[in-house]
Each structure stands twice: as structure tokens, then as C-alpha cells.
CSV table of C-alpha atoms in Angstrom, one decimal:
chain,number,residue,atom,x,y,z
B,1,UNK,CA,151.6,54.0,145.9
B,2,UNK,CA,152.7,50.8,143.7
B,3,UNK,CA,149.1,50.8,142.4
B,4,UNK,CA,150.0,54.3,140.3
B,5,UNK,CA,153.2,53.1,139.2
B,6,UNK,CA,152.0,50.0,137.8
B,7,UNK,CA,149.0,52.0,136.3
B,8,UNK,CA,151.3,54.4,134.5
B,9,UNK,CA,153.5,51.4,133.0
B,10,UNK,CA,150.7,49.3,131.7
B,11,UNK,CA,150.2,50.7,127.9
B,12,UNK,CA,146.9,48.2,127.3
B,13,UNK,CA,144.5,51.1,128.1
B,14,UNK,CA,146.8,53.7,125.5
B,15,UNK,CA,146.8,51.2,122.9
B,16,UNK,CA,142.9,50.9,123.2
B,17,UNK,CA,142.5,54.5,123.3
B,18,UNK,CA,144.7,54.9,120.2
B,19,UNK,CA,142.8,52.4,118.3
B,20,UNK,CA,139.9,54.0,119.4
B,21,UNK,CA,141.0,57.5,118.0
B,22,UNK,CA,142.3,55.8,114.8
B,23,UNK,CA,138.6,54.4,114.3
B,24,UNK,CA,137.1,57.9,114.8
B,25,UNK,CA,139.3,59.5,112.0
B,26,UNK,CA,138.5,56.8,109.8
B,27,UNK,CA,134.8,57.2,110.4
B,28,UNK,CA,135.0,61.1,109.8
B,29,UNK,CA,137.2,61.0,106.9
B,30,UNK,CA,134.4,58.3,105.2
B,31,UNK,CA,131.7,60.5,106.1
B,32,UNK,CA,133.1,63.3,104.7
B,33,UNK,CA,133.8,61.8,101.6
B,34,UNK,CA,130.5,60.2,101.4
B,35,UNK,CA,128.9,63.6,101.6
B,36,UNK,CA,131.2,65.1,99.1
B,37,UNK,CA,130.6,62.3,96.4
B,38,UNK,CA,127.0,61.8,97.3
B,39,UNK,CA,126.1,65.3,95.8
B,40,UNK,CA,127.6,64.4,92.4
B,41,UNK,CA,126.1,60.9,92.3
B,42,UNK,CA,122.7,62.6,93.2
B,43,UNK,CA,123.2,64.9,90.0
B,44,UNK,CA,124.1,62.2,87.8
B,45,UNK,CA,121.0,60.1,88.8
B,46,UNK,CA,119.1,63.1,88.2
B,47,UNK,CA,120.1,63.1,84.7
B,48,UNK,CA,119.6,59.7,83.7
B,49,UNK,CA,116.0,60.0,85.3
B,50,UNK,CA,115.4,63.2,82.8
B,51,UNK,CA,116.8,61.2,80.1
B,52,UNK,CA,114.6,58.3,80.7
B,53,UNK,CA,111.6,60.5,81.2
B,54,UNK,CA,112.2,62.1,77.7
B,55,UNK,CA,112.8,58.8,75.9
B,56,UNK,CA,109.1,57.4,77.4
B,57,UNK,CA,107.6,60.3,76.4
B,58,UNK,CA,104.3,59.8,74.1
B,59,UNK,CA,105.1,60.8,70.4
């Protein structure tokens, strides 16, 4: 019984879980942001590529 009382009072495990949840939340936010921005970056590179190809066309 004493073991369970000590286990309930021990907050080290809870702190580790909280840090894990915070890290997971940050990872999900970063992935979401990169996915949203990635499409716009791809469009920009496609425009640059088209401009370079047009500039290198034979006269």
C-alpha cells in the first residue's frame, strides 16, 4: 500500500509525460506549417524555373 501512495505522490513521471506531449504538439504544428508553406515554395520555384528556361531559349 505504501508503494502506491509513493507512486501517486511521485511527479517525475508526470513531468516526463507533459514534456513528451509538448514535444508532440510542437512536431505536429511544425509539420502542418511546413506542409502549408511547402506548396507555395514549390510554386515559386516553378516560376523561377520557367523564367530561366525562357531566358535560355535560343533566339
